[in-house]
Amino acid sequence: MANDAKYVVTGGAGFIGSTLVRRLIERGKVAVIDNLLTGHEANLKEVRGQIEFHRVDIRDAAALDPVIQGADTVFHLAAIPSVPRSIDDPVPSHEVNIDGTFNVLRAAANARVRRVVYAASSSAYGDTEVLPKTETMTPIPKSPYAVQKLLGEYYASVFHSCYGLETVALRFFNVYGPRQDPTSPYSGVLSLFMKHLIARTSPTIFGDGEQSRDFTYVEDVADLCWKASQADGVAGKMYNAGNGNEYTLNQIWRLLQQMEGVSLPPNMALPRAGDVRHSKADTAAAIRDLGHSPRITIEEGLRRTLEWYRLAM
Ligand code: UD1
């Protein structure tokens, strides 16, 4: 039921943020902060009249204060994503993902916001010897992006211990679904697979395609963001936001071809620098403490996503 609480979503015009915004408008007032660098106002099209939209860059600390003032919860999703992008062009991602995160946390602490939910990344784990990846493992970041996202976690935890701001960090595991932008070489692999499948062209697979990911449907992630904002006894902590599954790129591309009844052998290319080999979340802590309950199977998620791209493209 809607109430008077104000929710701020940084990166709210992005793929994950815009899904979360749709959940939050049922619960209260929503203000979006986005610089539209990788997000698009079109992602908010049919909800645009129900939210406040602020075209603000999180590197601009002073501009954050008036928007964050009076917020109950800040969902901090704004970031420059992509492992290879952070390697090719590290300065903007460093500034947005580290300095920008600091600015958001500081504005939230100054405004006495009740809680900040921070979008951390599974990339922080790097190549662990053991799967699934558990929150207690020592992080071994392999790319600037992984370092940046890990630093944001540390800052979130320190803002809790030093300034009393409630924070919860969620390590997202390869999120996919409707509205993921497939137009950049840095786009998430499943959005690129969808684009190629619909165009009946071959995707590129970096390496042997046997690397695996815990692909997580965007609605399940949005759901967990909400739960993380409400759960008791979790302030200052970090949780995996994954599905607990593991699929190789070869498996996913085979599945997609079967769904469409086509045969499109991928172009194989050299492995990407900074790439993690295998990724699979231990979901036990998130289930126990946050009530995490991912509902969308990979088949169902791919079907829904493909349906969306078919209409959108
Ligand atoms: C990483 C993080 C994820 C984070 C995301 C943000 C890990 C395990 N995951 O995703 O938590 O949210 O960054 O950007 O570190 N690939 C191809 N062909 C393509 C594109 C990609 O084969 O055209 C491959 C990549 O080499 C990689 C896999 O697909 O092995 C996934 O790549 P991508 O979708 O970019 O995400 P990650 O880098 O895994």
Short mmCIF file of N, CA, C and O in Angstrom, two decimals, residues 13-14 18 22 34 36 39-48 53 55:
data_model
loop_
_atom_site.label_atom_id
_atom_site.label_comp_id
_atom_site.label_asym_id
_atom_site.label_seq_id
_atom_site.Cartn_x
_atom_site.Cartn_y
_atom_site.Cartn_z
N ALA A 13 16.94 5.69 -14.05
CA ALA A 13 16.58 5.57 -15.47
C ALA A 13 17.36 4.43 -16.14
O ALA A 13 17.27 4.23 -17.35
N GLY A 14 18.11 3.71 -15.35
CA GLY A 14 18.86 2.57 -15.89
C GLY A 14 18.00 1.33 -15.94
O GLY A 14 16.82 1.33 -15.58
N SER A 18 15.16 1.30 -13.22
CA SER A 18 13.80 1.58 -13.73
C SER A 18 12.83 0.46 -13.37
O SER A 18 11.62 0.69 -13.24
N ARG A 22 9.44 1.04 -10.71
CA ARG A 22 8.07 0.54 -10.93
C ARG A 22 7.52 -0.15 -9.69
O ARG A 22 6.32 -0.13 -9.44
N ASP A 34 19.48 10.64 -12.08
CA ASP A 34 20.19 9.96 -13.17
C ASP A 34 20.81 11.02 -14.08
O ASP A 34 20.19 12.04 -14.34
N LEU A 36 21.71 10.21 -17.14
CA LEU A 36 21.36 9.70 -18.48
C LEU A 36 22.60 9.37 -19.31
O LEU A 36 22.55 9.45 -20.54
N GLY A 39 21.74 5.45 -18.68
CA GLY A 39 20.29 5.29 -18.52
C GLY A 39 19.54 6.06 -19.60
O GLY A 39 20.14 6.86 -20.34
N HIS A 40 18.25 5.82 -19.71
CA HIS A 40 17.42 6.49 -20.73
C HIS A 40 16.09 6.87 -20.11
O HIS A 40 15.47 6.04 -19.43
N GLU A 41 15.63 8.10 -20.40
CA GLU A 41 14.32 8.49 -19.88
C GLU A 41 13.22 7.58 -20.41
O GLU A 41 12.21 7.37 -19.74
N ALA A 42 13.43 7.02 -21.60
CA ALA A 42 12.42 6.12 -22.18
C ALA A 42 12.17 4.90 -21.27
O ALA A 42 11.09 4.31 -21.30
N ASN A 43 13.17 4.55 -20.46
CA ASN A 43 12.98 3.42 -19.53
C ASN A 43 11.89 3.70 -18.51
O ASN A 43 11.38 2.79 -17.86
N LEU A 44 11.56 4.99 -18.34
CA LEU A 44 10.57 5.37 -17.33
C LEU A 44 9.26 5.83 -17.97
O LEU A 44 8.40 6.41 -17.29
N LYS A 45 9.14 5.58 -19.26
CA LYS A 45 8.07 6.19 -20.06
C LYS A 45 6.70 6.19 -19.38
O LYS A 45 6.17 7.26 -19.07
N GLU A 46 6.15 5.02 -19.12
CA GLU A 46 4.75 5.01 -18.65
C GLU A 46 4.61 5.37 -17.17
O GLU A 46 3.49 5.51 -16.69
N VAL A 47 5.74 5.54 -16.45
CA VAL A 47 5.64 5.95 -15.04
C VAL A 47 6.15 7.37 -14.82
O VAL A 47 6.18 7.86 -13.69
N ARG A 48 6.51 8.03 -15.91
CA ARG A 48 7.15 9.36 -15.82
C ARG A 48 6.30 10.36 -15.04
O ARG A 48 6.82 11.19 -14.29
N PHE A 53 11.77 13.41 -11.53
CA PHE A 53 13.00 13.03 -12.22
C PHE A 53 14.02 14.17 -12.09
O PHE A 53 13.71 15.32 -12.40
N ARG A 55 17.76 15.23 -13.34
CA ARG A 55 18.94 14.91 -14.15
C ARG A 55 20.17 15.43 -13.43
O ARG A 55 20.60 16.59 -13.61
#
